[in-house]
């Protein structure tokens, strides 16, 4: 019978272990450890983690094995955000892979599912952090839905309302503002 | 992606914009490419409003990446030349697709500026831009070498000169719609087809001056044609004499265009069975045939067609008044993929023909739409024959005076999802001396 220390060194996957040993362990999915900025470690199902193309690439190209004791460091993502990203990926784990970005396809923002809408009822700071994390981890579905959410916060608002929503300073002089208004008013309903 | 078309306000450049003074989280936290990604979900109106928010957002909103596809259809009332010129300068080489559908006051001058500024344009819709003349297509021929798809339908001032300009300057043209450009003649089609060899979609409804020779040129040079629409290519001034397209045109099509998938010859009333024979021989891949009002077609022609065109899916045979149940028999035997069949006003069709269809290879799963309105010989028996068509979605029975409500109810029991379009006049009271069964007709007169 193989000793536990020997299996660790050789990084044998649980499915490859001799039968007598495998029966001693509870049957479980391959897991992977992710470490946030602060050092907190999250252990999640590899299949869920693979929604992140960044992590998926690491697993494939760099030979990072599941069941590795070493966590994958994600210094750009804090624990609170990482927890939310994991929650999103867990809910969406059975989604079909998102289609390739088609430049010619009309981009909609009215197709956010109700779970996502609820999930994204957060303050702006958290929303922007989620966008950054989704971008860094390359999770297209999450990136799209968070960007659409912000786009929906812009649609239908006047320039002043947009400024108020995002606390943006109006740095045009009155003359500049008038010129910019003239250049862009053609699409407004008369 | 940065704005490369030199469109710069005098009062700001990117280097002058100071983001660090901005308190807003969105500008501090998100890098430019993520802001642009958010903007990529915005419509034209929202983008123009964002351009007024601040200097930084002005630069972002006007970034070329946001302006690759512009559709001004919603604003057509107000779109005038200066607007198009403004957009052209804004989008520059990024603009790939522009729709000016229905923008009736757009002139050649605006489109010339557009062509000069937006040389990467691929898709352009100028349907109903009634003011434009050949000058526009000349501009496109000079500058728009990447043009792939153009719609200049209902632009009545366009002449052969436009087609020559396109033939010379737009070799990548794949899709062209010149419907209702009634000044076009055979010479224009010749010039076009010699230059645009990759054309795969040609829509030319109502080209009343085009005759067989013009279609012949098109067929001979554009052998990759997949979709050909020649509806109503007949003179509207003299119906008796100048129905311009004859069997000769279809003979040429059959000779050269073996990749044809869709053909519309509706209202080309001079065509005879010889055309169907040509299509049968030369275009075995046809999926859709629209032949409404081709009143010379008979069962013989459809036999020849059906034998060879086994991939037929949709057929519009409205007012092909000579066809009988025999045609339906041929279709049932040879065309297993038929999903939509229009037989409106085909007055010789009887229940027997519907029995053929109902037991044909297409019946159980393929047939979705069946139009039998104004087929006066159809009775309830036809509906019985269709009960096995599990995917039948819609059936038209207007003016099928022998169909009863009971039969329709029975059909609905078997096919719960079906939409049945029929009209039954409200009951009128029987005459005082009553005898015999009441019959209802559309004019509410007791027969």
XYZ file of C-alpha atoms in Angstrom:
637
model
C 0.000 0.000 0.000
C 1.361 3.409 -0.992
C 2.110 5.849 1.763
C 0.321 9.175 1.731
C 3.623 11.081 1.553
C 4.689 9.202 -1.539
C 1.468 9.946 -3.402
C 1.881 13.633 -2.617
C 5.372 13.753 -4.107
C 4.317 11.997 -7.277
C 1.156 14.077 -7.617
C -0.952 11.112 -8.538
C -4.544 11.968 -9.295
C -7.003 10.311 -6.984
C -8.462 8.387 -9.894
C -5.106 6.766 -10.544
C -4.513 5.565 -7.015
C -4.483 1.846 -6.274
C -7.929 0.605 -5.541
C -7.350 -0.199 -1.915
C -6.228 3.332 -1.215
C -8.923 4.990 -3.323
C -11.634 3.213 -1.380
C -10.384 4.822 1.818
C -11.061 8.315 0.498
C -14.502 9.740 -0.042
C -15.241 10.004 -3.744
C -14.884 13.647 -4.693
C -14.501 15.941 -7.707
C -11.034 17.217 -8.479
C -10.542 20.474 -6.619
C -8.318 23.488 -6.991
C -7.211 26.062 -4.454
C -7.378 29.770 -5.216
C -5.708 32.377 -3.013
C -6.976 35.941 -2.793
C -4.967 39.110 -2.375
C -5.095 38.823 1.418
C -3.995 35.204 1.390
C -7.376 33.631 2.032
C -7.678 30.265 0.292
C -10.805 29.028 -1.475
C -11.088 25.423 -2.562
C -13.404 24.885 -5.492
C -14.357 22.303 -8.049
C -11.949 22.424 -10.994
C -14.779 22.389 -13.500
C -16.232 25.527 -11.946
C -12.830 27.214 -11.909
C -12.295 26.447 -15.570
C -14.912 29.034 -16.507
C -11.998 31.383 -15.986
C -9.916 31.086 -19.116
C -6.964 32.406 -17.142
C -7.193 29.519 -14.694
C -8.028 27.057 -17.430
C -4.907 28.078 -19.322
C -2.804 27.694 -16.216
C -4.137 24.199 -15.699
C -3.435 23.143 -19.246
C -0.278 24.986 -20.214
C 1.631 25.110 -17.002
C 0.738 21.656 -15.827
C -0.784 22.847 -12.590
C -2.409 19.706 -11.339
C -5.670 19.505 -9.532
C -5.200 18.144 -6.046
C -2.038 20.206 -5.823
C -1.506 21.457 -2.319
C -0.214 24.765 -3.623
C -2.952 27.332 -4.127
C -3.063 29.435 -7.271
C -2.332 33.030 -6.221
C -4.692 35.728 -7.501
C -3.102 38.893 -6.114
C -5.413 41.145 -8.145
C -8.594 39.887 -6.508
C -9.599 40.473 -2.889
C -11.419 37.869 -0.841
C -14.856 39.494 -0.914
C -14.807 39.794 -4.694
C -13.335 36.349 -5.188
C -16.114 34.907 -3.078
C -18.693 36.594 -5.300
C -16.945 35.470 -8.483
C -16.963 31.894 -7.227
C -20.660 32.194 -6.389
C -21.409 33.401 -9.918
C -19.359 30.671 -11.529
C -20.993 28.043 -9.354
C -24.487 29.154 -10.356
C -23.499 29.274 -14.017
C -21.436 26.106 -14.081
C -23.795 24.312 -16.460
C -24.092 27.194 -18.908
C -23.040 26.490 -22.477
C -19.772 28.206 -23.383
C -20.404 31.808 -24.467
C -20.282 32.406 -28.223
C -17.321 34.184 -29.795
C -17.689 37.946 -29.941
C -19.408 38.658 -33.236
C -18.787 42.236 -34.318
C -21.809 42.130 -36.541
C -24.261 40.984 -33.921
C -26.463 43.568 -32.339
C -25.465 43.993 -28.708
C -28.392 43.746 -26.320
C -28.597 44.717 -22.704
C -32.107 43.532 -21.934
C -31.209 39.863 -21.666
C -29.801 39.725 -18.134
C -31.353 36.807 -16.257
C -33.119 37.550 -12.993
C -30.572 35.704 -10.851
C -27.777 37.814 -12.309
C -29.814 40.995 -11.882
C -30.304 40.198 -8.198
C -26.686 39.123 -7.842
C -25.497 42.434 -9.238
C -27.574 44.622 -6.939
C -24.438 45.887 -5.273
C -22.758 49.251 -4.778
C -20.844 50.728 -7.695
C -17.473 49.995 -6.156
C -18.230 46.287 -5.955
C -19.638 46.291 -9.473
C -16.475 47.824 -10.889
C -14.319 45.401 -8.895
C -16.321 42.541 -10.400
C -15.668 43.913 -13.865
C -11.962 44.074 -13.140
C -11.913 40.568 -11.695
C -13.915 39.123 -14.572
C -11.498 40.782 -16.985
C -8.404 39.569 -15.153
C -9.757 36.044 -14.796
C -11.134 36.133 -18.343
C -14.684 35.030 -17.552
C -16.622 36.294 -20.550
C -20.114 35.656 -19.222
C -19.469 37.592 -16.028
C -17.671 40.375 -17.866
C -20.538 40.785 -20.305
C -23.277 40.866 -17.686
C -21.437 43.324 -15.461
C -20.681 45.638 -18.382
C -24.286 45.412 -19.543
C -25.394 46.356 -16.051
C -23.320 49.521 -16.147
C -24.527 50.240 -19.699
C -28.095 50.026 -18.405
C -27.205 52.584 -15.756
C -26.232 54.958 -18.569
C -29.082 54.346 -21.007
C -31.989 56.707 -20.926
C -30.205 59.355 -18.883
C -29.297 62.894 -19.816
C -25.646 63.930 -19.568
C -26.290 65.620 -16.217
C -28.039 62.538 -14.867
C -25.119 60.391 -16.004
C -22.724 62.688 -14.186
C -24.778 62.430 -11.012
C -24.991 58.669 -11.227
C -21.255 58.219 -11.442
C -20.108 61.357 -9.662
C -18.300 62.644 -12.740
C -17.181 66.254 -12.795
C -18.276 68.412 -15.710
C -14.992 69.863 -16.900
C -16.306 71.664 -19.970
C -16.388 75.432 -20.001
C -19.838 76.809 -20.879
C -18.633 77.513 -24.416
C -17.207 74.007 -24.805
C -20.363 72.490 -23.410
C -22.446 74.354 -25.932
C -20.255 73.241 -28.813
C -20.344 69.631 -27.728
C -24.093 69.802 -27.332
C -24.477 71.110 -30.878
C -22.290 68.391 -32.311
C -24.229 65.667 -30.606
C -27.805 66.832 -30.573
C -28.714 65.451 -33.974
C -29.940 62.223 -32.494
C -32.205 63.729 -29.900
C -35.911 63.683 -30.531
C -37.195 67.089 -31.432
C -8.558 51.161 -29.988
C -7.893 54.853 -30.414
C -9.573 57.343 -32.610
C -7.336 57.461 -35.632
C -9.243 59.584 -37.998
C -7.816 62.865 -36.861
C -11.081 64.012 -35.366
C -9.887 66.242 -32.577
C -11.652 69.052 -30.785
C -9.554 72.147 -30.612
C -10.074 72.341 -26.897
C -9.021 68.896 -25.881
C -6.692 66.102 -26.789
C -6.165 62.917 -24.837
C -3.025 64.256 -23.211
C -4.875 67.272 -21.910
C -7.568 65.250 -20.226
C -6.762 64.872 -16.596
C -8.351 61.790 -15.162
C -6.745 62.100 -11.747
C -8.803 65.169 -10.862
C -11.929 63.142 -11.406
C -13.564 61.864 -8.231
C -15.636 59.252 -9.889
C -15.020 55.620 -9.085
C -15.822 54.502 -12.571
C -13.069 56.574 -14.120
C -10.535 55.809 -11.419
C -11.069 52.079 -11.227
C -11.761 51.030 -14.796
C -9.091 51.291 -17.473
C -9.984 52.707 -20.843
C -10.510 49.377 -22.572
C -13.122 48.312 -20.010
C -14.947 51.618 -20.320
C -14.963 51.103 -24.076
C -16.335 47.635 -23.527
C -19.209 49.124 -21.529
C -19.758 51.714 -24.258
C -19.889 48.948 -26.859
C -23.318 48.062 -25.456
C -24.665 51.583 -25.925
C -26.906 52.787 -28.720
C -26.242 55.881 -30.803
C -28.353 58.175 -28.602
C -26.626 57.108 -25.388
C -23.198 57.478 -26.978
C -23.969 61.018 -28.049
C -25.077 61.833 -24.528
C -21.941 60.307 -23.050
C -19.951 62.547 -25.355
C -21.408 65.498 -23.453
C -20.651 64.257 -19.952
C -17.007 65.250 -19.607
C -13.866 65.673 -21.679
C -12.658 62.171 -20.948
C -16.002 60.620 -21.751
C -16.147 62.700 -24.911
C -12.959 61.058 -26.122
C -14.207 57.624 -25.146
C -17.663 58.047 -26.660
C -16.240 59.185 -29.957
C -13.719 56.355 -30.137
C -13.949 54.696 -33.508
C -14.617 51.282 -32.035
C -18.095 52.430 -31.006
C -19.030 53.513 -34.482
C -18.491 50.480 -36.655
C -22.174 49.833 -37.158
C -24.604 52.718 -37.350
C -28.286 52.450 -38.020
C -30.085 55.737 -38.501
C -33.447 54.201 -39.330
C -34.969 55.563 -36.135
C -33.973 59.078 -37.027
C -34.848 59.047 -40.666
C -37.182 61.976 -40.352
C -34.436 64.249 -39.213
C -31.419 62.907 -40.976
C -30.057 65.472 -43.347
C -26.764 65.852 -45.119
C -24.792 67.451 -42.288
C -25.657 64.597 -39.989
C -24.277 62.023 -42.372
C -21.180 64.109 -42.892
C -20.713 64.427 -39.151
C -21.001 60.707 -38.655
C -18.653 60.047 -41.532
C -15.952 62.178 -40.013
C -16.579 60.705 -36.592
C -16.386 57.098 -37.635
C -13.859 57.346 -40.398
C -12.272 54.104 -41.326
C -14.026 52.263 -38.537
C -17.462 52.397 -40.061
C -18.333 49.100 -41.643
C -22.095 49.122 -41.759
C -24.474 52.039 -42.248
C -28.185 52.076 -42.769
C -29.884 55.176 -44.165
C -33.053 53.260 -44.967
C -35.832 55.718 -45.649
C -33.713 58.840 -45.130
C -35.444 60.540 -47.998
C -33.616 63.854 -47.930
C -30.075 62.535 -48.153
C -28.250 63.904 -51.171
C -25.301 62.887 -53.300
C -23.097 65.499 -51.627
C -23.464 64.000 -48.175
C -22.818 60.527 -49.520
C -19.749 61.719 -51.374
C -18.284 62.963 -48.092
C -19.287 59.673 -46.562
C -17.590 57.620 -49.281
C -14.403 59.640 -48.983
C -14.255 59.374 -45.200
C -15.377 55.813 -44.665
C -13.396 53.751 -47.079
C -13.792 50.521 -45.187
C -17.536 50.468 -45.562
C -18.822 46.974 -46.221
C -22.573 47.204 -45.887
C -24.689 50.168 -47.007
C -28.462 50.506 -47.100
C -29.839 53.430 -49.136
C -33.323 52.024 -49.699
C -35.730 54.847 -50.488
C -33.100 57.576 -50.477
C -34.971 59.115 -53.334
C -32.731 62.100 -53.891
C -29.616 60.205 -54.835
C -28.400 59.942 -58.414
C -25.580 58.112 -60.179
C -23.113 60.438 -58.451
C -23.464 58.414 -55.255
C -22.535 55.105 -56.840
C -19.697 56.840 -58.638
C -18.390 58.000 -55.253
C -18.718 54.478 -53.938
C -16.933 53.099 -56.958
C -14.051 55.507 -56.383
C -13.570 55.030 -52.676
C -15.566 52.056 -51.436
C -13.590 49.152 -52.799
C -14.449 46.987 -49.836
C -18.170 47.244 -50.367
C -19.816 43.865 -49.944
C -23.512 44.633 -49.681
C -25.479 47.513 -51.202
C -29.177 48.290 -51.248
C -30.242 51.119 -53.563
C -33.766 49.879 -54.079
C -36.460 52.471 -54.732
C -33.938 55.107 -55.767
C -35.634 56.022 -59.037
C -32.931 58.308 -60.407
C -30.310 55.562 -60.551
C -29.304 54.551 -64.089
C -26.903 52.141 -65.779
C -24.116 54.550 -64.944
C -24.384 53.495 -61.305
C -24.056 49.849 -62.180
C -21.040 50.583 -64.328
C -19.401 52.465 -61.469
C -20.065 49.574 -59.109
C -18.780 47.049 -61.610
C -15.580 49.023 -62.011
C -14.932 49.937 -58.421
C -16.497 47.353 -56.110
C -15.215 43.935 -57.081
C -16.070 42.427 -53.699
C -19.768 43.091 -54.041
C -21.692 40.007 -52.956
C -25.167 41.403 -52.371
C -27.020 43.967 -54.469
C -30.600 45.165 -54.331
C -31.701 47.445 -57.185
C -35.419 46.733 -56.980
C -37.636 49.384 -58.540
C -34.744 51.249 -60.135
C -36.767 51.368 -63.300
C -34.213 53.181 -65.447
C -31.874 50.197 -65.368
C -31.546 48.332 -68.656
C -29.603 45.336 -69.934
C -26.420 47.364 -70.457
C -26.275 48.184 -66.777
C -26.554 44.534 -65.806
C -23.814 43.661 -68.257
C -21.417 46.235 -66.835
C -22.216 45.197 -63.290
C -21.888 41.482 -63.756
C -18.586 41.696 -65.604
C -17.039 43.481 -62.653
C -18.715 41.766 -59.721
C -18.052 38.128 -60.381
C -18.621 37.093 -56.775
C -22.178 38.370 -56.603
C -24.264 35.793 -54.779
C -27.452 37.725 -54.075
C -29.195 39.810 -56.713
C -32.556 41.352 -55.906
C -34.101 43.121 -58.853
C -37.840 43.400 -58.415
C -39.763 45.468 -60.893
C -36.954 46.144 -63.372
C -39.384 46.808 -66.136
C -36.825 47.508 -68.878
C -34.614 44.496 -68.264
C -35.061 41.645 -70.739
C -33.612 38.213 -71.303
C -30.290 39.573 -72.505
C -29.680 41.374 -69.238
C -30.450 38.310 -67.168
C -28.269 36.330 -69.511
C -25.283 38.553 -68.747
C -25.914 38.248 -65.052
C -26.147 34.473 -65.181
C -23.099 34.053 -67.372
C -20.736 36.126 -65.276
C -22.103 35.623 -61.786
C -22.066 31.890 -61.632
C -21.933 31.903 -57.847
C -25.452 33.279 -57.646
C -27.368 31.776 -54.756
C -30.324 34.121 -54.566
C -32.050 35.664 -57.561
C -35.197 37.766 -57.263
C -36.781 38.953 -60.489
C -40.288 39.509 -59.232
C -42.437 41.516 -61.559
C -39.798 42.105 -64.165
C -42.469 43.122 -66.574
C -43.475 46.445 -67.960
C -46.150 48.074 -65.880
C -47.294 50.230 -68.737
C -48.537 47.534 -71.061
C -49.352 44.272 -69.429
C -50.435 42.585 -72.609
C -47.245 43.077 -74.571
C -44.072 43.775 -72.693
C -43.697 41.114 -70.061
C -40.001 41.215 -70.332
C -38.519 38.069 -68.932
C -39.105 34.932 -71.012
C -37.980 31.331 -70.889
C -34.721 32.349 -72.544
C -33.617 34.159 -69.397
C -34.303 31.116 -67.261
C -32.521 28.939 -69.758
C -29.385 30.995 -69.193
C -29.834 30.800 -65.441
C -30.125 27.040 -65.661
C -27.013 26.913 -67.799
C -24.721 28.805 -65.478
C -26.050 29.104 -61.958
C -25.916 25.658 -60.462
C -25.451 26.996 -56.940
C -28.821 28.722 -56.921
C -30.712 28.275 -53.660
C -33.492 30.862 -53.935
C -35.307 32.122 -56.999
C -38.306 34.427 -57.266
C -40.014 34.727 -60.652
C -43.409 35.803 -59.332
C -45.355 37.976 -61.745
C -43.069 37.125 -64.664
C -46.178 36.114 -66.500
C -44.628 35.153 -69.836
C -42.746 32.200 -68.416
C -43.827 28.704 -69.456
C -42.951 25.160 -68.458
C -39.683 25.498 -70.363
C -38.408 27.690 -67.522
C -39.191 25.011 -64.976
C -37.404 22.472 -67.128
C -34.337 24.734 -67.287
C -34.312 25.142 -63.533
C -34.769 21.450 -63.041
C -31.849 20.663 -65.285
C -29.458 23.311 -64.100
C -30.246 24.216 -60.500
C -30.650 21.065 -58.435
C -29.941 22.837 -55.145
C -32.937 25.145 -55.178
C -34.557 25.435 -51.778
C -37.098 28.201 -52.408
C -39.172 28.843 -55.517
C -41.546 31.796 -55.675
C -43.635 31.612 -58.825
C -46.851 33.400 -57.929
C -48.980 34.410 -60.919
C -46.966 32.348 -63.390
C -50.200 31.284 -64.935
C -48.698 29.326 -67.829
C -47.012 26.747 -65.613
C -48.595 23.282 -65.831
C -48.113 19.893 -64.218
C -45.538 18.997 -66.850
C -43.230 21.785 -65.814
C -43.471 20.883 -62.130
C -42.825 17.268 -62.898
C -39.549 18.223 -64.544
C -38.655 20.529 -61.677
C -39.571 18.200 -58.843
C -37.721 15.231 -60.311
C -34.398 16.992 -60.047
C -34.841 19.599 -57.355
C -35.241 17.295 -54.413
C -34.132 19.873 -51.863
C -37.125 22.157 -52.381
C -38.367 23.513 -49.069
C -40.598 26.494 -49.827
C -42.848 27.006 -52.809
C -45.195 29.853 -53.582
C -47.477 28.782 -56.418
C -50.279 31.233 -55.818
C -52.350 31.680 -58.965
C -50.525 29.016 -60.924
C -54.027 28.296 -62.014
C -53.335 25.422 -64.377
C -51.779 23.058 -61.868
C -53.733 20.006 -60.728
C -53.375 17.257 -58.165
C -50.708 15.721 -60.384
C -48.249 18.450 -59.374
C -48.893 17.697 -55.726
C -48.253 14.051 -56.460
C -44.874 14.869 -57.989
C -43.942 17.079 -55.058
C -44.961 14.390 -52.603
C -42.836 11.826 -54.393
C -39.717 13.813 -55.092
C -39.431 16.576 -52.489
C -39.114 15.276 -48.940
C -38.118 18.618 -47.423
C -41.101 20.766 -48.259
C -41.918 22.948 -45.254
C -44.060 25.741 -46.785
C -46.464 25.368 -49.697
C -48.728 28.108 -51.049
C -51.474 26.996 -53.422
C -53.810 29.952 -53.059
C -56.170 30.336 -56.024
C -55.002 27.064 -57.577
C -58.590 26.276 -58.312
C -58.139 22.836 -59.829
C -56.667 21.332 -56.654
C -58.911 18.735 -54.975
C -58.798 16.559 -51.867
C -56.868 13.988 -53.855
C -53.934 16.359 -54.221
C -53.931 17.045 -50.506
C -54.046 13.309 -49.876
C -50.811 12.999 -51.863
C -49.153 15.718 -49.816
C -50.459 14.317 -46.576
C -48.894 10.953 -47.303
C -45.703 12.277 -48.860
C -42.254 12.174 -47.313
C -42.460 15.778 -46.167
C -45.731 15.348 -44.352
C -44.927 13.957 -40.958
C -42.175 16.279 -39.831
C -41.297 18.894 -42.449
C -44.565 20.502 -43.483
C -45.196 23.635 -41.439
C -47.264 25.973 -43.574
C -49.977 25.170 -46.093
C -52.007 27.840 -47.865
C -55.143 26.576 -49.557
C -57.226 29.707 -49.511
C -59.439 30.179 -52.548
C -59.208 26.527 -53.564
C -62.928 26.015 -53.871
C -62.896 22.239 -54.391
C -61.208 21.492 -51.052
C -63.500 19.713 -48.555
C -63.233 18.372 -45.029
C -61.570 15.292 -46.436
C -58.413 17.351 -47.019
C -58.214 18.189 -43.355
C -58.462 14.489 -42.561
C -55.503 13.838 -44.844
C -53.370 16.312 -42.899
C -53.872 14.911 -39.413
C -50.519 13.177 -39.552
C -48.559 16.379 -40.123
C -47.199 16.764 -36.643
C -45.344 20.007 -37.268
C -48.028 21.794 -39.249
C -48.113 25.288 -37.716
C -50.493 27.198 -39.954
C -53.113 26.465 -42.581
C -55.017 29.019 -44.650
C -58.566 28.124 -45.663
C -60.167 31.442 -46.562
C -62.890 31.020 -49.159
C -62.795 27.238 -49.077
C -66.512 27.159 -48.974
C -66.914 23.424 -48.476
C -64.857 23.332 -45.246
C -66.920 23.069 -42.079
C -66.218 24.228 -38.552
C -66.569 20.702 -37.273
C -63.746 19.488 -39.458
C -61.515 22.287 -38.262
C -62.326 21.382 -34.680
C -61.389 17.778 -35.395
C -58.091 18.904 -36.914
C -57.343 21.027 -33.888
C -57.866 18.057 -31.610
C -55.181 16.138 -33.459
C -52.856 19.102 -33.955
C -53.313 21.299 -30.895
C -50.688 23.870 -31.859
C -51.999 24.587 -35.318
C -53.255 28.016 -36.367
C -56.207 27.725 -38.704
C -57.112 30.837 -40.684
C -60.612 30.601 -41.991
C -63.671 32.807 -42.093
C -67.207 31.795 -41.407
C -69.889 34.393 -41.947
C -72.197 34.884 -38.995
C -75.353 32.816 -39.038
C -78.276 34.466 -40.756
C -81.751 33.281 -40.012
C -83.253 30.673 -42.367
C -85.905 31.737 -44.861
C -89.469 31.288 -43.703
C -89.998 28.383 -46.092
C -87.093 26.358 -44.899
C -85.703 23.395 -46.754
C -82.332 21.872 -47.103
C -79.071 22.665 -45.312
C -77.922 26.220 -44.847
C -74.642 27.119 -46.416
C -72.587 30.102 -45.485
C -70.480 32.241 -47.701
C -68.386 35.301 -47.232
C -71.046 37.734 -48.367
C -73.515 36.372 -45.829
C -76.031 35.353 -48.468
C -77.909 32.132 -47.974
C -77.188 29.874 -50.915
